[in-house]
Amino acid sequence: RYKAKKDHVKQPPQPNRQPRKPLQKPRQVQQKRQQKKRNSFPKSERLTSRNDVERLFSKGGRFMAYPFSVRYLFDVWDCKGEAVSVLITSPKKYQRLAVCRNRAKRLIRETLRTNKQQLQSLLGEKNIRLLFSVSLVSKRLPTYRQTQTKMTEILSTLISKAENENH
């Protein structure tokens, strides 16, 4: 048994507390929120309207950037909603397992989220709305690096088409 010395009194253990961060100034908080907004992919940027999807697939243009197929449609932007609306698909025809389909959509979403700023700013200046869909048309799941390079290629193609667009 442990016998405490009479002159030494055992102190209760102190809880591990993190030192408090200094309060942030409102400007710093605002800048952080803008940074988060800039690289986000909110639901408002997803193409969910059935009418818009039907219009995209019936009237829109298309191109391939293997392993992705892209459909796009430029429209007049009435400042309601977002300038860019995206539909991301990974058909069961090419990716049998749901895990693989979800991984493919996650990769596309992530690369789109990090690279969309230039396209959004151009469309905002020209007052154009872009509806587009990206579909994986390969039986092999691309790596993040492949997805990143192809998504930048897709976005640069869309930017060049938007510059030539007259609305």
JSON list of C-alpha atoms in Angstrom, two decimals:
[
{"chain": "A", "resi": 1, "resn": "ARG", "atom": "CA", "xyz": [0.00, 0.00, 0.00]},
{"chain": "A", "resi": 2, "resn": "TYR", "atom": "CA", "xyz": [0.95, 3.56, -0.63]},
{"chain": "A", "resi": 3, "resn": "LYS", "atom": "CA", "xyz": [1.46, 5.61, 2.49]},
{"chain": "A", "resi": 4, "resn": "ALA", "atom": "CA", "xyz": [1.39, 9.34, 2.02]},
{"chain": "A", "resi": 5, "resn": "LYS", "atom": "CA", "xyz": [3.80, 11.44, 3.96]},
{"chain": "A", "resi": 6, "resn": "LYS", "atom": "CA", "xyz": [2.09, 13.63, 6.48]},
{"chain": "A", "resi": 7, "resn": "ASP", "atom": "CA", "xyz": [3.74, 16.82, 5.27]},
{"chain": "A", "resi": 8, "resn": "HIS", "atom": "CA", "xyz": [2.81, 16.12, 1.62]},
{"chain": "A", "resi": 9, "resn": "VAL", "atom": "CA", "xyz": [-0.86, 16.60, 0.80]},
{"chain": "A", "resi": 10, "resn": "LYS", "atom": "CA", "xyz": [-1.98, 15.09, -2.50]},
{"chain": "A", "resi": 11, "resn": "GLN", "atom": "CA", "xyz": [-3.68, 17.61, -4.80]},
{"chain": "A", "resi": 12, "resn": "PRO", "atom": "CA", "xyz": [-6.65, 16.54, -6.96]},
{"chain": "A", "resi": 13, "resn": "PRO", "atom": "CA", "xyz": [-5.75, 16.25, -10.65]},
{"chain": "A", "resi": 14, "resn": "GLN", "atom": "CA", "xyz": [-6.45, 19.32, -12.80]},
{"chain": "A", "resi": 15, "resn": "PRO", "atom": "CA", "xyz": [-8.54, 18.75, -15.89]},
{"chain": "A", "resi": 16, "resn": "ASN", "atom": "CA", "xyz": [-6.70, 19.16, -19.20]},
{"chain": "A", "resi": 17, "resn": "ARG", "atom": "CA", "xyz": [-7.97, 22.43, -20.58]},
{"chain": "A", "resi": 18, "resn": "GLN", "atom": "CA", "xyz": [-7.01, 23.91, -23.89]},
{"chain": "A", "resi": 19, "resn": "PRO", "atom": "CA", "xyz": [-5.86, 27.50, -23.68]},
{"chain": "A", "resi": 20, "resn": "ARG", "atom": "CA", "xyz": [-8.52, 29.87, -24.96]},
{"chain": "A", "resi": 21, "resn": "LYS", "atom": "CA", "xyz": [-8.04, 31.35, -28.38]},
{"chain": "A", "resi": 22, "resn": "PRO", "atom": "CA", "xyz": [-8.15, 35.12, -28.51]},
{"chain": "A", "resi": 23, "resn": "LEU", "atom": "CA", "xyz": [-11.46, 36.46, -29.79]},
{"chain": "A", "resi": 24, "resn": "GLN", "atom": "CA", "xyz": [-11.43, 37.04, -33.50]},
{"chain": "A", "resi": 25, "resn": "LYS", "atom": "CA", "xyz": [-12.26, 40.38, -34.94]},
{"chain": "A", "resi": 26, "resn": "PRO", "atom": "CA", "xyz": [-15.40, 40.57, -37.09]},
{"chain": "A", "resi": 27, "resn": "ARG", "atom": "CA", "xyz": [-13.35, 41.20, -40.25]},
{"chain": "A", "resi": 28, "resn": "GLN", "atom": "CA", "xyz": [-11.37, 37.99, -39.70]},
{"chain": "A", "resi": 29, "resn": "VAL", "atom": "CA", "xyz": [-14.58, 36.02, -39.18]},
{"chain": "A", "resi": 30, "resn": "GLN", "atom": "CA", "xyz": [-16.04, 37.48, -42.37]},
{"chain": "A", "resi": 31, "resn": "GLN", "atom": "CA", "xyz": [-12.93, 36.58, -44.37]},
{"chain": "A", "resi": 32, "resn": "LYS", "atom": "CA", "xyz": [-13.04, 32.98, -43.10]},
{"chain": "A", "resi": 33, "resn": "ARG", "atom": "CA", "xyz": [-16.71, 32.67, -44.05]},
{"chain": "A", "resi": 34, "resn": "GLN", "atom": "CA", "xyz": [-15.97, 34.00, -47.54]},
{"chain": "A", "resi": 35, "resn": "GLN", "atom": "CA", "xyz": [-13.15, 31.48, -47.94]},
{"chain": "A", "resi": 36, "resn": "LYS", "atom": "CA", "xyz": [-15.50, 28.67, -46.92]},
{"chain": "A", "resi": 37, "resn": "LYS", "atom": "CA", "xyz": [-18.21, 29.92, -49.28]},
{"chain": "A", "resi": 38, "resn": "ARG", "atom": "CA", "xyz": [-15.78, 30.22, -52.16]},
{"chain": "A", "resi": 39, "resn": "ASN", "atom": "CA", "xyz": [-14.82, 26.56, -52.02]},
{"chain": "A", "resi": 40, "resn": "SER", "atom": "CA", "xyz": [-18.18, 25.07, -51.14]},
{"chain": "A", "resi": 41, "resn": "PHE", "atom": "CA", "xyz": [-20.65, 23.09, -53.20]},
{"chain": "A", "resi": 42, "resn": "PRO", "atom": "CA", "xyz": [-24.07, 24.01, -51.78]},
{"chain": "A", "resi": 43, "resn": "LYS", "atom": "CA", "xyz": [-27.33, 22.38, -52.78]},
{"chain": "A", "resi": 44, "resn": "SER", "atom": "CA", "xyz": [-28.31, 25.52, -54.69]},
{"chain": "A", "resi": 45, "resn": "GLU", "atom": "CA", "xyz": [-25.52, 24.72, -57.21]},
{"chain": "A", "resi": 46, "resn": "ARG", "atom": "CA", "xyz": [-26.89, 21.24, -57.89]},
{"chain": "A", "resi": 47, "resn": "LEU", "atom": "CA", "xyz": [-29.16, 20.74, -60.85]},
{"chain": "A", "resi": 48, "resn": "THR", "atom": "CA", "xyz": [-32.34, 19.29, -59.35]},
{"chain": "A", "resi": 49, "resn": "SER", "atom": "CA", "xyz": [-35.18, 20.73, -61.45]},
{"chain": "A", "resi": 50, "resn": "ARG", "atom": "CA", "xyz": [-36.75, 18.11, -63.70]},
{"chain": "A", "resi": 51, "resn": "ASN", "atom": "CA", "xyz": [-37.58, 20.75, -66.34]},
{"chain": "A", "resi": 52, "resn": "ASP", "atom": "CA", "xyz": [-33.98, 22.00, -66.40]},
{"chain": "A", "resi": 53, "resn": "VAL", "atom": "CA", "xyz": [-32.63, 18.45, -66.71]},
{"chain": "A", "resi": 54, "resn": "GLU", "atom": "CA", "xyz": [-34.99, 17.67, -69.61]},
{"chain": "A", "resi": 55, "resn": "ARG", "atom": "CA", "xyz": [-34.04, 20.93, -71.32]},
{"chain": "A", "resi": 56, "resn": "LEU", "atom": "CA", "xyz": [-30.33, 20.21, -70.80]},
{"chain": "A", "resi": 57, "resn": "PHE", "atom": "CA", "xyz": [-30.53, 16.75, -72.38]},
{"chain": "A", "resi": 58, "resn": "SER", "atom": "CA", "xyz": [-32.82, 17.77, -75.25]},
{"chain": "A", "resi": 59, "resn": "LYS", "atom": "CA", "xyz": [-31.35, 21.16, -76.30]},
{"chain": "A", "resi": 60, "resn": "GLY", "atom": "CA", "xyz": [-27.86, 21.21, -74.82]},
{"chain": "A", "resi": 61, "resn": "GLY", "atom": "CA", "xyz": [-24.51, 20.55, -76.44]},
{"chain": "A", "resi": 62, "resn": "ARG", "atom": "CA", "xyz": [-22.12, 17.78, -75.49]},
{"chain": "A", "resi": 63, "resn": "PHE", "atom": "CA", "xyz": [-18.46, 16.84, -75.56]},
{"chain": "A", "resi": 64, "resn": "MET", "atom": "CA", "xyz": [-16.23, 14.10, -74.21]},
{"chain": "A", "resi": 65, "resn": "ALA", "atom": "CA", "xyz": [-13.23, 14.40, -71.96]},
{"chain": "A", "resi": 66, "resn": "TYR", "atom": "CA", "xyz": [-12.61, 10.71, -71.41]},
{"chain": "A", "resi": 67, "resn": "PRO", "atom": "CA", "xyz": [-13.52, 9.18, -68.91]},
{"chain": "A", "resi": 68, "resn": "PHE", "atom": "CA", "xyz": [-16.21, 11.87, -68.58]},
{"chain": "A", "resi": 69, "resn": "SER", "atom": "CA", "xyz": [-19.08, 12.87, -70.82]},
{"chain": "A", "resi": 70, "resn": "VAL", "atom": "CA", "xyz": [-20.29, 16.46, -70.46]},
{"chain": "A", "resi": 71, "resn": "ARG", "atom": "CA", "xyz": [-23.59, 18.01, -71.51]},
{"chain": "A", "resi": 72, "resn": "TYR", "atom": "CA", "xyz": [-24.03, 21.77, -71.23]},
{"chain": "A", "resi": 73, "resn": "LEU", "atom": "CA", "xyz": [-26.61, 24.46, -71.89]},
{"chain": "A", "resi": 74, "resn": "PHE", "atom": "CA", "xyz": [-26.14, 28.22, -71.65]},
{"chain": "A", "resi": 75, "resn": "ASP", "atom": "CA", "xyz": [-29.13, 30.30, -70.65]},
{"chain": "A", "resi": 76, "resn": "VAL", "atom": "CA", "xyz": [-29.90, 33.89, -69.64]},
{"chain": "A", "resi": 77, "resn": "TRP", "atom": "CA", "xyz": [-29.28, 34.36, -65.92]},
{"chain": "A", "resi": 78, "resn": "ASP", "atom": "CA", "xyz": [-31.97, 36.33, -64.12]},
{"chain": "A", "resi": 79, "resn": "CYS", "atom": "CA", "xyz": [-29.87, 36.59, -60.92]},
{"chain": "A", "resi": 80, "resn": "LYS", "atom": "CA", "xyz": [-32.13, 34.08, -59.17]},
{"chain": "A", "resi": 81, "resn": "GLY", "atom": "CA", "xyz": [-30.23, 31.04, -57.95]},
{"chain": "A", "resi": 82, "resn": "GLU", "atom": "CA", "xyz": [-26.68, 30.24, -58.93]},
{"chain": "A", "resi": 83, "resn": "ALA", "atom": "CA", "xyz": [-24.91, 30.99, -62.20]},
{"chain": "A", "resi": 84, "resn": "VAL", "atom": "CA", "xyz": [-23.73, 27.38, -62.45]},
{"chain": "A", "resi": 85, "resn": "SER", "atom": "CA", "xyz": [-25.92, 24.32, -61.87]},
{"chain": "A", "resi": 86, "resn": "VAL", "atom": "CA", "xyz": [-24.33, 20.88, -62.02]},
{"chain": "A", "resi": 87, "resn": "LEU", "atom": "CA", "xyz": [-25.70, 17.36, -62.35]},
{"chain": "A", "resi": 88, "resn": "ILE", "atom": "CA", "xyz": [-23.20, 14.64, -61.45]},
{"chain": "A", "resi": 89, "resn": "THR", "atom": "CA", "xyz": [-23.97, 11.07, -62.51]},
{"chain": "A", "resi": 90, "resn": "SER", "atom": "CA", "xyz": [-22.22, 7.74, -62.46]},
{"chain": "A", "resi": 91, "resn": "PRO", "atom": "CA", "xyz": [-24.42, 5.21, -64.29]},
{"chain": "A", "resi": 92, "resn": "LYS", "atom": "CA", "xyz": [-24.87, 1.66, -63.11]},
{"chain": "A", "resi": 93, "resn": "LYS", "atom": "CA", "xyz": [-24.02, 0.56, -66.63]},
{"chain": "A", "resi": 94, "resn": "TYR", "atom": "CA", "xyz": [-20.35, 1.43, -66.03]},
{"chain": "A", "resi": 95, "resn": "GLN", "atom": "CA", "xyz": [-19.94, 1.16, -62.25]},
{"chain": "A", "resi": 96, "resn": "ARG", "atom": "CA", "xyz": [-21.83, -1.82, -60.87]},
{"chain": "A", "resi": 97, "resn": "LEU", "atom": "CA", "xyz": [-21.08, -1.30, -57.18]},
{"chain": "A", "resi": 98, "resn": "ALA", "atom": "CA", "xyz": [-22.73, 1.58, -55.34]},
{"chain": "A", "resi": 99, "resn": "VAL", "atom": "CA", "xyz": [-19.47, 2.15, -53.47]},
{"chain": "A", "resi": 100, "resn": "CYS", "atom": "CA", "xyz": [-17.68, 2.82, -56.76]},
{"chain": "A", "resi": 101, "resn": "ARG", "atom": "CA", "xyz": [-20.46, 5.07, -58.06]},
{"chain": "A", "resi": 102, "resn": "ASN", "atom": "CA", "xyz": [-20.40, 7.10, -54.86]},
{"chain": "A", "resi": 103, "resn": "ARG", "atom": "CA", "xyz": [-16.60, 7.36, -54.96]},
{"chain": "A", "resi": 104, "resn": "ALA", "atom": "CA", "xyz": [-16.71, 8.59, -58.56]},
{"chain": "A", "resi": 105, "resn": "LYS", "atom": "CA", "xyz": [-19.33, 11.24, -57.72]},
{"chain": "A", "resi": 106, "resn": "ARG", "atom": "CA", "xyz": [-17.34, 12.31, -54.68]},
{"chain": "A", "resi": 107, "resn": "LEU", "atom": "CA", "xyz": [-14.19, 12.75, -56.77]},
{"chain": "A", "resi": 108, "resn": "ILE", "atom": "CA", "xyz": [-16.04, 14.80, -59.38]},
{"chain": "A", "resi": 109, "resn": "ARG", "atom": "CA", "xyz": [-17.70, 16.95, -56.71]},
{"chain": "A", "resi": 110, "resn": "GLU", "atom": "CA", "xyz": [-14.40, 17.62, -54.94]},
{"chain": "A", "resi": 111, "resn": "THR", "atom": "CA", "xyz": [-12.49, 18.60, -58.08]},
{"chain": "A", "resi": 112, "resn": "LEU", "atom": "CA", "xyz": [-15.36, 20.76, -59.27]},
{"chain": "A", "resi": 113, "resn": "ARG", "atom": "CA", "xyz": [-15.63, 22.45, -55.88]},
{"chain": "A", "resi": 114, "resn": "THR", "atom": "CA", "xyz": [-11.97, 23.45, -55.88]},
{"chain": "A", "resi": 115, "resn": "ASN", "atom": "CA", "xyz": [-11.76, 24.64, -59.52]},
{"chain": "A", "resi": 116, "resn": "LYS", "atom": "CA", "xyz": [-15.02, 26.44, -60.29]},
{"chain": "A", "resi": 117, "resn": "GLN", "atom": "CA", "xyz": [-14.17, 30.05, -59.32]},
{"chain": "A", "resi": 118, "resn": "GLN", "atom": "CA", "xyz": [-12.97, 31.24, -62.73]},
{"chain": "A", "resi": 119, "resn": "LEU", "atom": "CA", "xyz": [-16.04, 29.85, -64.49]},
{"chain": "A", "resi": 120, "resn": "GLN", "atom": "CA", "xyz": [-18.42, 31.41, -61.96]},
{"chain": "A", "resi": 121, "resn": "SER", "atom": "CA", "xyz": [-16.83, 34.84, -62.21]},
{"chain": "A", "resi": 122, "resn": "LEU", "atom": "CA", "xyz": [-16.96, 34.80, -66.04]},
{"chain": "A", "resi": 123, "resn": "LEU", "atom": "CA", "xyz": [-20.62, 33.75, -66.08]},
{"chain": "A", "resi": 124, "resn": "GLY", "atom": "CA", "xyz": [-21.47, 36.41, -63.51]},
{"chain": "A", "resi": 125, "resn": "GLU", "atom": "CA", "xyz": [-19.87, 39.13, -65.64]},
{"chain": "A", "resi": 126, "resn": "LYS", "atom": "CA", "xyz": [-21.64, 38.02, -68.83]},
{"chain": "A", "resi": 127, "resn": "ASN", "atom": "CA", "xyz": [-24.97, 37.42, -67.04]},
{"chain": "A", "resi": 128, "resn": "ILE", "atom": "CA", "xyz": [-25.14, 33.84, -68.35]},
{"chain": "A", "resi": 129, "resn": "ARG", "atom": "CA", "xyz": [-26.45, 30.78, -66.52]},
{"chain": "A", "resi": 130, "resn": "LEU", "atom": "CA", "xyz": [-24.81, 27.43, -67.20]},
{"chain": "A", "resi": 131, "resn": "LEU", "atom": "CA", "xyz": [-26.49, 24.07, -66.73]},
{"chain": "A", "resi": 132, "resn": "PHE", "atom": "CA", "xyz": [-24.17, 21.12, -67.16]},
{"chain": "A", "resi": 133, "resn": "SER", "atom": "CA", "xyz": [-23.90, 17.47, -66.32]},
{"chain": "A", "resi": 134, "resn": "VAL", "atom": "CA", "xyz": [-20.80, 15.35, -65.85]},
{"chain": "A", "resi": 135, "resn": "SER", "atom": "CA", "xyz": [-21.11, 11.57, -66.27]},
{"chain": "A", "resi": 136, "resn": "LEU", "atom": "CA", "xyz": [-18.46, 8.91, -65.76]},
{"chain": "A", "resi": 137, "resn": "VAL", "atom": "CA", "xyz": [-18.43, 6.70, -68.87]},
{"chain": "A", "resi": 138, "resn": "SER", "atom": "CA", "xyz": [-15.60, 4.34, -68.02]},
{"chain": "A", "resi": 139, "resn": "LYS", "atom": "CA", "xyz": [-15.65, 0.96, -66.31]},
{"chain": "A", "resi": 140, "resn": "ARG", "atom": "CA", "xyz": [-12.44, 1.89, -64.50]},
{"chain": "A", "resi": 141, "resn": "LEU", "atom": "CA", "xyz": [-12.63, 4.31, -61.61]},
{"chain": "A", "resi": 142, "resn": "PRO", "atom": "CA", "xyz": [-10.28, 7.27, -62.22]},
{"chain": "A", "resi": 143, "resn": "THR", "atom": "CA", "xyz": [-7.78, 8.38, -59.60]},
{"chain": "A", "resi": 144, "resn": "TYR", "atom": "CA", "xyz": [-8.01, 11.79, -57.95]},
{"chain": "A", "resi": 145, "resn": "ARG", "atom": "CA", "xyz": [-5.16, 13.13, -60.09]},
{"chain": "A", "resi": 146, "resn": "GLN", "atom": "CA", "xyz": [-6.82, 11.97, -63.32]},
{"chain": "A", "resi": 147, "resn": "THR", "atom": "CA", "xyz": [-10.13, 13.45, -62.23]},
{"chain": "A", "resi": 148, "resn": "GLN", "atom": "CA", "xyz": [-8.42, 16.73, -61.35]},
{"chain": "A", "resi": 149, "resn": "THR", "atom": "CA", "xyz": [-6.73, 17.09, -64.75]},
{"chain": "A", "resi": 150, "resn": "LYS", "atom": "CA", "xyz": [-9.86, 16.15, -66.69]},
{"chain": "A", "resi": 151, "resn": "MET", "atom": "CA", "xyz": [-12.08, 18.46, -64.64]},
{"chain": "A", "resi": 152, "resn": "THR", "atom": "CA", "xyz": [-9.75, 21.41, -65.28]},
{"chain": "A", "resi": 153, "resn": "GLU", "atom": "CA", "xyz": [-9.87, 20.50, -68.99]},
{"chain": "A", "resi": 154, "resn": "ILE", "atom": "CA", "xyz": [-13.69, 20.37, -68.86]},
{"chain": "A", "resi": 155, "resn": "LEU", "atom": "CA", "xyz": [-13.94, 23.71, -67.06]},
{"chain": "A", "resi": 156, "resn": "SER", "atom": "CA", "xyz": [-11.52, 25.40, -69.47]},
{"chain": "A", "resi": 157, "resn": "THR", "atom": "CA", "xyz": [-13.60, 24.09, -72.40]},
{"chain": "A", "resi": 158, "resn": "LEU", "atom": "CA", "xyz": [-16.77, 25.45, -70.79]},
{"chain": "A", "resi": 159, "resn": "ILE", "atom": "CA", "xyz": [-15.04, 28.80, -70.19]},
{"chain": "A", "resi": 160, "resn": "SER", "atom": "CA", "xyz": [-14.04, 29.07, -73.84]},
{"chain": "A", "resi": 161, "resn": "LYS", "atom": "CA", "xyz": [-17.59, 28.17, -74.94]},
{"chain": "A", "resi": 162, "resn": "ALA", "atom": "CA", "xyz": [-19.02, 30.74, -72.49]},
{"chain": "A", "resi": 163, "resn": "GLU", "atom": "CA", "xyz": [-16.73, 33.47, -73.90]},
{"chain": "A", "resi": 164, "resn": "ASN", "atom": "CA", "xyz": [-18.07, 32.76, -77.38]},
{"chain": "A", "resi": 165, "resn": "GLU", "atom": "CA", "xyz": [-21.69, 32.65, -76.17]},
{"chain": "A", "resi": 166, "resn": "ASN", "atom": "CA", "xyz": [-23.94, 35.61, -77.04]},
{"chain": "A", "resi": 167, "resn": "HIS", "atom": "CA", "xyz": [-27.08, 36.16, -74.95]}
]
